CSV table of C-alpha atoms (C1' of nucleotides) in Angstrom, one decimal:
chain,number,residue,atom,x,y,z
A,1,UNK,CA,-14.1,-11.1,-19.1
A,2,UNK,CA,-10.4,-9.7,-20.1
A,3,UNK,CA,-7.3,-10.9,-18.6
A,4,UNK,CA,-3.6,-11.5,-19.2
A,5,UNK,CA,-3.8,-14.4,-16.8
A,6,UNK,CA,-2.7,-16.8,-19.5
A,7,UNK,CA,0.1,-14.2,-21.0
A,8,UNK,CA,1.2,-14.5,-17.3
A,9,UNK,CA,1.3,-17.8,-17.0
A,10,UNK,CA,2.1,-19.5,-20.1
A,11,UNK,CA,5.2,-19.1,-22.6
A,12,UNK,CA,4.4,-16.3,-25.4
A,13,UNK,CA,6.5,-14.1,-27.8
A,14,UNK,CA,7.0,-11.4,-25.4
A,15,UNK,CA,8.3,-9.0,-27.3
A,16,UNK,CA,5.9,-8.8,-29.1
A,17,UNK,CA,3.6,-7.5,-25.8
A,18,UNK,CA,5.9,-4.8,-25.0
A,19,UNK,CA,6.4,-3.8,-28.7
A,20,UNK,CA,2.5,-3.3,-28.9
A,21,UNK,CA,2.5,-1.8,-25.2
A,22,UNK,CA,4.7,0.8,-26.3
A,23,UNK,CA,3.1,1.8,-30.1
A,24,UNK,CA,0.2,2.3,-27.8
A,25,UNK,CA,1.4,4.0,-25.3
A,26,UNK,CA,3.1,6.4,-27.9
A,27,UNK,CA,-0.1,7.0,-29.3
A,28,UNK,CA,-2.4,7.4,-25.9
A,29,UNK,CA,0.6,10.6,-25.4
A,30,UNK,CA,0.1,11.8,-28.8
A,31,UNK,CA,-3.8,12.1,-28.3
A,32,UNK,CA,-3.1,13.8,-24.5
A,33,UNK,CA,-0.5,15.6,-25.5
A,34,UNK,CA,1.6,14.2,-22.6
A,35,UNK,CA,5.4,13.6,-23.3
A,36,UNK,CA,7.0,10.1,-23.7
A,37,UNK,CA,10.4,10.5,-22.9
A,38,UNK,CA,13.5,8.6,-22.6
A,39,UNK,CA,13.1,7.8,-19.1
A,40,UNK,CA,9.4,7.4,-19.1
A,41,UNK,CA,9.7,4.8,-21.6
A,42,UNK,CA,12.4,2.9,-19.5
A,43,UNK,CA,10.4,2.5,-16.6
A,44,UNK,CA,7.2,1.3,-19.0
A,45,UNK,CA,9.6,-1.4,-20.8
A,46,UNK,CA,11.3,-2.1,-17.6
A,47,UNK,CA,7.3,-2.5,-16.1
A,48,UNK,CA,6.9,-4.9,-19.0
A,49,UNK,CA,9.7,-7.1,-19.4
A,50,UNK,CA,8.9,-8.1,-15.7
A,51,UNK,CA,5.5,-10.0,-15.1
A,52,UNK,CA,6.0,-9.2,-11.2
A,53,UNK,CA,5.2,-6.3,-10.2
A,54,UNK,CA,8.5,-4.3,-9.5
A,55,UNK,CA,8.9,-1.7,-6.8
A,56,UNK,CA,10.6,1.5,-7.1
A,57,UNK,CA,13.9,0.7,-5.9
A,58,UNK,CA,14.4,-2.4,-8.0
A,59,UNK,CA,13.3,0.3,-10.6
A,60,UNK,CA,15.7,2.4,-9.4
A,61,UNK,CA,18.6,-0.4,-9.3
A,62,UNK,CA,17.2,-1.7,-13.3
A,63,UNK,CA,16.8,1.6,-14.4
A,64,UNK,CA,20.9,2.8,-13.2
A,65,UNK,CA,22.3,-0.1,-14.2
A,66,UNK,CA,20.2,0.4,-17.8
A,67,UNK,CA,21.5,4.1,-18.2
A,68,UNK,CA,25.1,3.3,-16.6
A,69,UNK,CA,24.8,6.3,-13.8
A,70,UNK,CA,23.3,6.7,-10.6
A,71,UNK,CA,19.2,7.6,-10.5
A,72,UNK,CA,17.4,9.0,-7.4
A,73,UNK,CA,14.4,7.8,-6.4
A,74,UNK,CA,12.5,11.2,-7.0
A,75,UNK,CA,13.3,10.3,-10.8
A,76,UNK,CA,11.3,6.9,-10.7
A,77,UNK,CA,8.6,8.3,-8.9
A,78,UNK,CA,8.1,11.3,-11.4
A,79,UNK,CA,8.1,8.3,-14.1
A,80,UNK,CA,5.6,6.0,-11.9
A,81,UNK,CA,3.4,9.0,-11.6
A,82,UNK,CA,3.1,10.0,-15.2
A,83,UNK,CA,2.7,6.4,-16.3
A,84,UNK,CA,0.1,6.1,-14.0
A,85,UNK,CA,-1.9,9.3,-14.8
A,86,UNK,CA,-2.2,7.6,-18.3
A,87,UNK,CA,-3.8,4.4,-17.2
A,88,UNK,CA,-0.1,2.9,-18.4
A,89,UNK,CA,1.1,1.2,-15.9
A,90,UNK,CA,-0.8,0.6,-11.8
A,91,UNK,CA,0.0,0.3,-8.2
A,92,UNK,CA,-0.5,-2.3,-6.2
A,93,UNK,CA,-1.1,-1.2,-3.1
A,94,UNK,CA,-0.5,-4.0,-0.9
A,95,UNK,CA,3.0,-5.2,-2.1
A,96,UNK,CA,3.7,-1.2,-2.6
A,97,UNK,CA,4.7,-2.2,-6.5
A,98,UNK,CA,4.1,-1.1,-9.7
A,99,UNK,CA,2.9,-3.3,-13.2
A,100,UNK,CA,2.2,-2.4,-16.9
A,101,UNK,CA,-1.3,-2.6,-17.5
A,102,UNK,CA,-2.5,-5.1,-20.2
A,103,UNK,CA,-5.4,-3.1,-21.7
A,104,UNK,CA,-4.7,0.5,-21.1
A,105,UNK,CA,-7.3,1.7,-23.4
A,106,UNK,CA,-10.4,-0.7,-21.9
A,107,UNK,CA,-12.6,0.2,-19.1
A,108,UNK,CA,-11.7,-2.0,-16.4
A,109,UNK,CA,-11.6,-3.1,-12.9
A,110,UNK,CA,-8.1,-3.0,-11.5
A,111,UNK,CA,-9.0,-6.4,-10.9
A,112,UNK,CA,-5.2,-8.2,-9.9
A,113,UNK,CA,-4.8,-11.6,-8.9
A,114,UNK,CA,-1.3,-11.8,-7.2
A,115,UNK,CA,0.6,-15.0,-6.8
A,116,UNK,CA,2.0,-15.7,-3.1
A,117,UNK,CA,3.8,-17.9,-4.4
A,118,UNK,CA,5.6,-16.9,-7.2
A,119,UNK,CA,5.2,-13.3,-7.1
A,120,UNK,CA,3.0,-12.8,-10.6
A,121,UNK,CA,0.4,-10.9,-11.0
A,122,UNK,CA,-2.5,-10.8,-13.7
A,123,UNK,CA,-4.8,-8.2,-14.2
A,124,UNK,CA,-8.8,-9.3,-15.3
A,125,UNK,CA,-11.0,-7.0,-16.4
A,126,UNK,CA,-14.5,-8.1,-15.8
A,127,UNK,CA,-18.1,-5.8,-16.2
A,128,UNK,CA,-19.9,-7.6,-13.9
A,129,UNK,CA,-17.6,-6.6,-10.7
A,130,UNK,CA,-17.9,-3.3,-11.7
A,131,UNK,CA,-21.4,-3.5,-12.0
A,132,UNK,CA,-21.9,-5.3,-8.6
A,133,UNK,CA,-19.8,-2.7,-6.9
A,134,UNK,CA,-21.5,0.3,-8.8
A,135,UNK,CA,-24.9,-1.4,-7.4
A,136,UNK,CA,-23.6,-1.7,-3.6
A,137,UNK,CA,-22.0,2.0,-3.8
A,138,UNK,CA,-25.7,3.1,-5.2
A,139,UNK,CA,-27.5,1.7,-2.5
A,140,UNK,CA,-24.8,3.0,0.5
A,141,UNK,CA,-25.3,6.0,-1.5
A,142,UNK,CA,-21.6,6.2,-1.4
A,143,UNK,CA,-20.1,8.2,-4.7
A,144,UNK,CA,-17.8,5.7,-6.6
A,145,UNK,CA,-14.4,6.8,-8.0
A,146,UNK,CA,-12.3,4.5,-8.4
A,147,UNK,CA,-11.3,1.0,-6.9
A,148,UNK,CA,-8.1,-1.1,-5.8
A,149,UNK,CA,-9.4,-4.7,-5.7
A,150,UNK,CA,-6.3,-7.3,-4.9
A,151,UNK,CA,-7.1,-11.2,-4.9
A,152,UNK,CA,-4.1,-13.3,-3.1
A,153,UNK,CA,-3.9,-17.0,-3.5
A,154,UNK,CA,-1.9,-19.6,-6.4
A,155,UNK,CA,-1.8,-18.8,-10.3
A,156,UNK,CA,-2.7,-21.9,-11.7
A,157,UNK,CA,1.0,-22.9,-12.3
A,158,UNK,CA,1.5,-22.8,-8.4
A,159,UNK,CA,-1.3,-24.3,-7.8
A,160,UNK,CA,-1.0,-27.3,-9.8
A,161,UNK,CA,2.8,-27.4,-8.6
A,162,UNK,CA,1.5,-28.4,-5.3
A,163,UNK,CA,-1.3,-30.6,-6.1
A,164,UNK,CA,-1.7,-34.4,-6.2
A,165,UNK,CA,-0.4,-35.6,-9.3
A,166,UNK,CA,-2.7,-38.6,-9.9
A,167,UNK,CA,-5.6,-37.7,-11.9
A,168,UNK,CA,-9.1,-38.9,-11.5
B,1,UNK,CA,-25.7,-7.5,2.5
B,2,UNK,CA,-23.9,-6.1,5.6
B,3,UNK,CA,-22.5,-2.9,6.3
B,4,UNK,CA,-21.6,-0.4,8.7
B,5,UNK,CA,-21.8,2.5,6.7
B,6,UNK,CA,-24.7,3.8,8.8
B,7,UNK,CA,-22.9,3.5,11.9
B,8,UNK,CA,-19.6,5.1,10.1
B,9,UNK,CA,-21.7,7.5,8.6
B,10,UNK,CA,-24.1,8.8,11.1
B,11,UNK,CA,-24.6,9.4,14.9
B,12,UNK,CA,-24.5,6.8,17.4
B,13,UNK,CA,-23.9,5.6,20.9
B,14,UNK,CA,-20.4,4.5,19.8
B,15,UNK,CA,-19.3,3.6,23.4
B,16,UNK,CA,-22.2,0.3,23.4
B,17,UNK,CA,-20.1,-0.5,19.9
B,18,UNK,CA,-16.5,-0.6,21.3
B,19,UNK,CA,-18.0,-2.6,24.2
B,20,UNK,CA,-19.8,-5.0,22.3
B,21,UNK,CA,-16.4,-5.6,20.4
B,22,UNK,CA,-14.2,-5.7,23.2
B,23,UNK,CA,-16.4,-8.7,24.8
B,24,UNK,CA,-16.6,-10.3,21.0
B,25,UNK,CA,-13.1,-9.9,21.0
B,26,UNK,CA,-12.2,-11.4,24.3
B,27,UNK,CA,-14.6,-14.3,23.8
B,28,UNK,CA,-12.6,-14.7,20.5
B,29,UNK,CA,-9.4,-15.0,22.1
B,30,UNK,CA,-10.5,-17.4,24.6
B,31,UNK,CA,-11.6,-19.5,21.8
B,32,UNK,CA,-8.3,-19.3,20.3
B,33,UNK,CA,-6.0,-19.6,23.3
B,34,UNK,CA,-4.9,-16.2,22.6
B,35,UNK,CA,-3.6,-13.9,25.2
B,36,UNK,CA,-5.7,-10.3,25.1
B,37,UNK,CA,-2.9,-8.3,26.6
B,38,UNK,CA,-3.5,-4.8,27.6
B,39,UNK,CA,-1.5,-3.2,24.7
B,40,UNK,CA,-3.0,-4.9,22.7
B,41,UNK,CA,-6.7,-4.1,23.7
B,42,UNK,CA,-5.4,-0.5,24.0
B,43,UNK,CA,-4.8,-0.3,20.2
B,44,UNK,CA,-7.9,-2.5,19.4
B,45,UNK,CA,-10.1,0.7,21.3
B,46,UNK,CA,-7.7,3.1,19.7
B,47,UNK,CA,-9.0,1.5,16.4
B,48,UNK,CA,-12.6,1.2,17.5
B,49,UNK,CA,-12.3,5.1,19.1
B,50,UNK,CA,-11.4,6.3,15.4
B,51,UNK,CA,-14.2,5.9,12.6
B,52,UNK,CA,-10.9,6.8,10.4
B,53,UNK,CA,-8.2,4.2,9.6
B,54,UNK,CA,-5.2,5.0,12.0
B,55,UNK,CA,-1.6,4.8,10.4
B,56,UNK,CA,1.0,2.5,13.0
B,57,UNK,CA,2.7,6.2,13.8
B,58,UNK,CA,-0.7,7.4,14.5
B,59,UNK,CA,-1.5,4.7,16.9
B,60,UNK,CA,1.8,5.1,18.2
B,61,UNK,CA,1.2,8.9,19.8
B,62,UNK,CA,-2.1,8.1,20.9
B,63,UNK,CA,-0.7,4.8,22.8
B,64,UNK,CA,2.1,6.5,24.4
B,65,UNK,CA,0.1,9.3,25.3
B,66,UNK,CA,-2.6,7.1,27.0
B,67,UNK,CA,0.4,5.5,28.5
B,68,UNK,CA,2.2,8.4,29.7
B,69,UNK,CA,5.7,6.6,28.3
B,70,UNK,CA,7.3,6.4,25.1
B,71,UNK,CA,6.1,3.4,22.3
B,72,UNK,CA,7.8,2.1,19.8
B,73,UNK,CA,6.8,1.3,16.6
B,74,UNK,CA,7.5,-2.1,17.2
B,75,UNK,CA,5.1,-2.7,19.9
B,76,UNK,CA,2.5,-0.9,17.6
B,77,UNK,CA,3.2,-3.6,14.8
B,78,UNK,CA,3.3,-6.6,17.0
B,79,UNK,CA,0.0,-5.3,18.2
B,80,UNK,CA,-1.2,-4.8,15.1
B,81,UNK,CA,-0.4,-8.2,13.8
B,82,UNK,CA,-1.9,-10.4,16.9
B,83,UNK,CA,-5.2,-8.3,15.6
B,84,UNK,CA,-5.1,-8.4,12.3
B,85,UNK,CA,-4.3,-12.5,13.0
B,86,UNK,CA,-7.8,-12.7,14.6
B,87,UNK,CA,-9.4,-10.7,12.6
B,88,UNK,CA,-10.8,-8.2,14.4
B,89,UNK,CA,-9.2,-5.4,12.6
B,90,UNK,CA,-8.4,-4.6,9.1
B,91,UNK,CA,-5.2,-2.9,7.0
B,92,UNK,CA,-6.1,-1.0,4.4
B,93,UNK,CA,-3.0,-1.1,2.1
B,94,UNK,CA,-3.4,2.2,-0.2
B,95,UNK,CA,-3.7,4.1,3.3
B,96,UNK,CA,-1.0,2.4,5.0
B,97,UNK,CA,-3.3,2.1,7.8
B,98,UNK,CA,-5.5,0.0,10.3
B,99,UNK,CA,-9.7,0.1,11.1
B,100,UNK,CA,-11.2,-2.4,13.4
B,101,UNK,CA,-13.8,-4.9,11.8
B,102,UNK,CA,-17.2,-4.0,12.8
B,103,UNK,CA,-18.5,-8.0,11.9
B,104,UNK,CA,-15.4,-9.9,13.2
B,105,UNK,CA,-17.4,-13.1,13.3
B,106,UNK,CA,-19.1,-13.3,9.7
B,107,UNK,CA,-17.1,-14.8,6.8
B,108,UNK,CA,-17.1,-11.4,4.6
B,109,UNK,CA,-15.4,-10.0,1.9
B,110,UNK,CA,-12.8,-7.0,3.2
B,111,UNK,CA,-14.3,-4.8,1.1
B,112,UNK,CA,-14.1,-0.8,2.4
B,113,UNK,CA,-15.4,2.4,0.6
B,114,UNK,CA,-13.6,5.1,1.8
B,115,UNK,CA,-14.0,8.5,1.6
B,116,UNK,CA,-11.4,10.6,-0.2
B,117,UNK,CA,-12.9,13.8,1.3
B,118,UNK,CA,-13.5,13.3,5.1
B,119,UNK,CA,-11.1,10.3,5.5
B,120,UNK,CA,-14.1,7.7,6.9
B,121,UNK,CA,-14.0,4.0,5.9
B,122,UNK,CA,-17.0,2.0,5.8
B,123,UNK,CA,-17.1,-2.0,5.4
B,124,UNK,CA,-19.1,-4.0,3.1
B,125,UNK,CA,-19.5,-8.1,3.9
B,126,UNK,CA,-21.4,-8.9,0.4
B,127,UNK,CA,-22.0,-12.4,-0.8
B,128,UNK,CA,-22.6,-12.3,-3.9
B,129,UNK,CA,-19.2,-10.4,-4.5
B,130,UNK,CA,-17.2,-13.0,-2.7
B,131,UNK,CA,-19.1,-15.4,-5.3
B,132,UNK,CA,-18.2,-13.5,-8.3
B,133,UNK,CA,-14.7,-12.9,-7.0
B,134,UNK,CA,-14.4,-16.9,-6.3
B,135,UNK,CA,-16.2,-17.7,-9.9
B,136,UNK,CA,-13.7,-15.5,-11.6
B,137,UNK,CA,-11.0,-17.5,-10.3
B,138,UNK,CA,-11.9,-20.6,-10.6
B,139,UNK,CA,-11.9,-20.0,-14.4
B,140,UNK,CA,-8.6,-18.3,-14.3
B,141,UNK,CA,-8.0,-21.9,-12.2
B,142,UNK,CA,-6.7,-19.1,-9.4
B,143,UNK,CA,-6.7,-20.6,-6.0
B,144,UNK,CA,-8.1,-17.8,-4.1
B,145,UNK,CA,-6.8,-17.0,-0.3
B,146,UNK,CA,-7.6,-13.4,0.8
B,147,UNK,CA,-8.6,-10.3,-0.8
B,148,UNK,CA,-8.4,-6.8,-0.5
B,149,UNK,CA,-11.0,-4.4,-2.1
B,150,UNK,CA,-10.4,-0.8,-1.5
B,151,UNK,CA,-13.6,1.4,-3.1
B,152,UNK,CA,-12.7,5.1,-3.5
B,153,UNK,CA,-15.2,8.1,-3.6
B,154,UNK,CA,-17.3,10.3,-1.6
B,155,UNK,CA,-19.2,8.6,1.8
B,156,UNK,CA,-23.3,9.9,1.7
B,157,UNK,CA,-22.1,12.8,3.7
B,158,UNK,CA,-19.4,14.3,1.7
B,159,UNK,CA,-21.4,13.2,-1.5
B,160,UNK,CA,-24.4,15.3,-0.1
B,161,UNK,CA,-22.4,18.2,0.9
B,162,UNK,CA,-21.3,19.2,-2.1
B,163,UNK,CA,-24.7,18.3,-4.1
B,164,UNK,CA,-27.0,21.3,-5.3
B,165,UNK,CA,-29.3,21.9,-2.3
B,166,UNK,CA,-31.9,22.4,-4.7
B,167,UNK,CA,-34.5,19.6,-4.2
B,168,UNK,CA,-37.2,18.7,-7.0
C,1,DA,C1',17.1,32.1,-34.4
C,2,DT,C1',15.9,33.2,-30.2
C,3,DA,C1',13.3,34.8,-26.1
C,4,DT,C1',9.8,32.9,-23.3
C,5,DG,C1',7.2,29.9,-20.5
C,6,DA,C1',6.2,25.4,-19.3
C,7,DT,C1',7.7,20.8,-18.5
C,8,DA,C1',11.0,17.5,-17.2
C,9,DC,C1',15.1,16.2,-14.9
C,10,DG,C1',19.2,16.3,-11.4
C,11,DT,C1',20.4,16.5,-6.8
C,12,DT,C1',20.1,16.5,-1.9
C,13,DA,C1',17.9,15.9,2.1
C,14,DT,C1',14.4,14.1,4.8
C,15,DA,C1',9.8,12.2,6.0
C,16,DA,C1',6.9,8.2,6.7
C,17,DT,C1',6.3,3.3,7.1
C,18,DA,C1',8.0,-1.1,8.6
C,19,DT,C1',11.3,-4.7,10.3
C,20,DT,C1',15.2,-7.0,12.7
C,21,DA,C1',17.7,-8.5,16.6
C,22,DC,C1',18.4,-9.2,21.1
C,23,DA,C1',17.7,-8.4,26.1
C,24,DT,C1',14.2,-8.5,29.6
C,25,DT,C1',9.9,-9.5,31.8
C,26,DA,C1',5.6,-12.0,32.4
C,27,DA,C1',2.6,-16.0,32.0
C,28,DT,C1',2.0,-21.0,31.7
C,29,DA,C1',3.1,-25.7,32.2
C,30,DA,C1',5.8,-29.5,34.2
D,1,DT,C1',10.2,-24.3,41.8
D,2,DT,C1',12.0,-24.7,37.3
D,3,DA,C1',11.6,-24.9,32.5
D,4,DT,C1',9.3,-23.2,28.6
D,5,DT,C1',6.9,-20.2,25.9
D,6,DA,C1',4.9,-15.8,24.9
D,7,DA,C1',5.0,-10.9,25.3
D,8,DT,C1',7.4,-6.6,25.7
D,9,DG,C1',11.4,-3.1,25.9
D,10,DT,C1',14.8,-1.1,23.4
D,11,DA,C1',17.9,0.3,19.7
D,12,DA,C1',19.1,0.2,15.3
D,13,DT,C1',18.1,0.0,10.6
D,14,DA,C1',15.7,-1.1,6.3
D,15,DT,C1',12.2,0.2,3.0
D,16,DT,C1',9.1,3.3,0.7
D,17,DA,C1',7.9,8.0,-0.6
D,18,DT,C1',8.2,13.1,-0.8
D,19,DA,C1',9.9,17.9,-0.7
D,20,DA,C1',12.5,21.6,-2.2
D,21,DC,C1',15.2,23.9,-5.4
D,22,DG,C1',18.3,24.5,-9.2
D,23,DT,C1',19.2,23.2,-14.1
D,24,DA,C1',18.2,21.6,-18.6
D,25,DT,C1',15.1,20.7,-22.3
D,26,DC,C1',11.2,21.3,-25.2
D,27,DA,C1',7.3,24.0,-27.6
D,28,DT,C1',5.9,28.2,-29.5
D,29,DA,C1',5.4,32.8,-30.6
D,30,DT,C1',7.9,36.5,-32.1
DNA sequence: ATATGATACGTTATAATATTACATTAATAA
DNA sequence: TTATTAATGTAATATTATAACGTATCATAT
């Protein structure tokens, strides 16, 4: 199993996460021949700094006040899209927002367990769900192309927030 | 594992289904004290009607056509909600858009595969996924609530339509 | 270097989805 | 009945996303 949960959840050097994101997100465009430009790279950092997911008019507010001038929401989209074609960044669909993606380059599940509480989000990346879901498809005879699979509840920070302090 | 996908997927006396979950449904709202008003049973056949996920626009012409009088979307989402609170019908967040639960009853684990070509959603209840899903956060120490899992690919029919007809 | 074609961006308008607020009506309970 | 709660009608508006079209920038072949 892969995830960010604990980079989500617990104090790290974060610069240094969206120094690496970037190198490698330069060099996934390099090998597709797909342009990383000025803006692009904006919305990936901007995608980055935040651990919650971030919509595309708080984009679109981060982003103008970033650049100093008014930006239209076409112009985030355009950026969302791209990122996403790569694998960069994803959607999730139910909160209609948009996150970096830990481990572009694995095969994954766009597994995301989202915090009601607090708003974060971590990503896991686990074999055996895709497996189990490859299996089900198989037998439904259904042809499986890709997934959105979106877990609500408490990160463990919220959870513990809330729970008896006494311990057994 | 429990499915509808045959139903979804192939011909059936669909008026014995939207009986048999209107009476489930009204049995569930007796249960629960909750009023089954006649908008709201409207939409909940509307849903049944429509093998396809209807949008809340969607349900919104068909309603005020059945009616004869104008709808507003507001009357479509406060139906929507009362369902969806019970359980007997679904959102499916990447399609902005509602299907009614064919196992209403039955803990399960919102799981839909839905067809990118002809639109159809089918519904999975699957144990051992829900186990997986709940093992995979209680590592993470996620406290899981709800879920959404949104499979994405070609339904048997569509997959089959567009395979070789050549058979070995 | 410069013409060309493709890609990205600026700009405006608008479509599609969803919510809020408040008045009115209907159902239930005292 | 009257009081209370729940549901609906209605209008306005917020939020999310796309379309259309002109302009600028980049890559490359000449």
């Amino acid at each position: 199993m892969l995830t960010n949960s604990r980079l989500v959840h617990q104090f790290h050097d974060h610069d240094r996460c969206i120094n690496a994101a970037l190198a490698s997100a330069y060099s996934l465009c390099a090998e597709k021949n797909a342009r990383m430009t000025a803006i692009r790279e904006s919305v990936l950092r901007l995608l980055w700094q935040s651990h919650q997911p971030l919509g595309a008019y708080q984009l679109q507010d981060q982003l103008s006040r970033l650049l100093n001038k008014p930006v239209a929401p076409a112009t985030i989209y355009r950026a969302v899209d791209f990122l996403l074609g790569l694998g960069l960044i994803h959607r999730i669909a139910s909160l209609n927002a948009f996150i970096s993606c830990p481990f572009p380059n694995s095969e994954h599940s766009n597994l995301f367990m989202i915090c009601t509480d607090c708003g974060s989000v971590a990503e896991v990346a686990h074999n055996t769900v895709n497996g189990l879901l490859q299996t089900i498809c198989d037998k439904a005879n259904f042809t499986l192309q890709s997934q959105s699979l979106e877990l609500f509840g408490q990160c463990p920070q919220c959870s513990s927030d809330g729970e008896d302090s006494s311990h057994g």
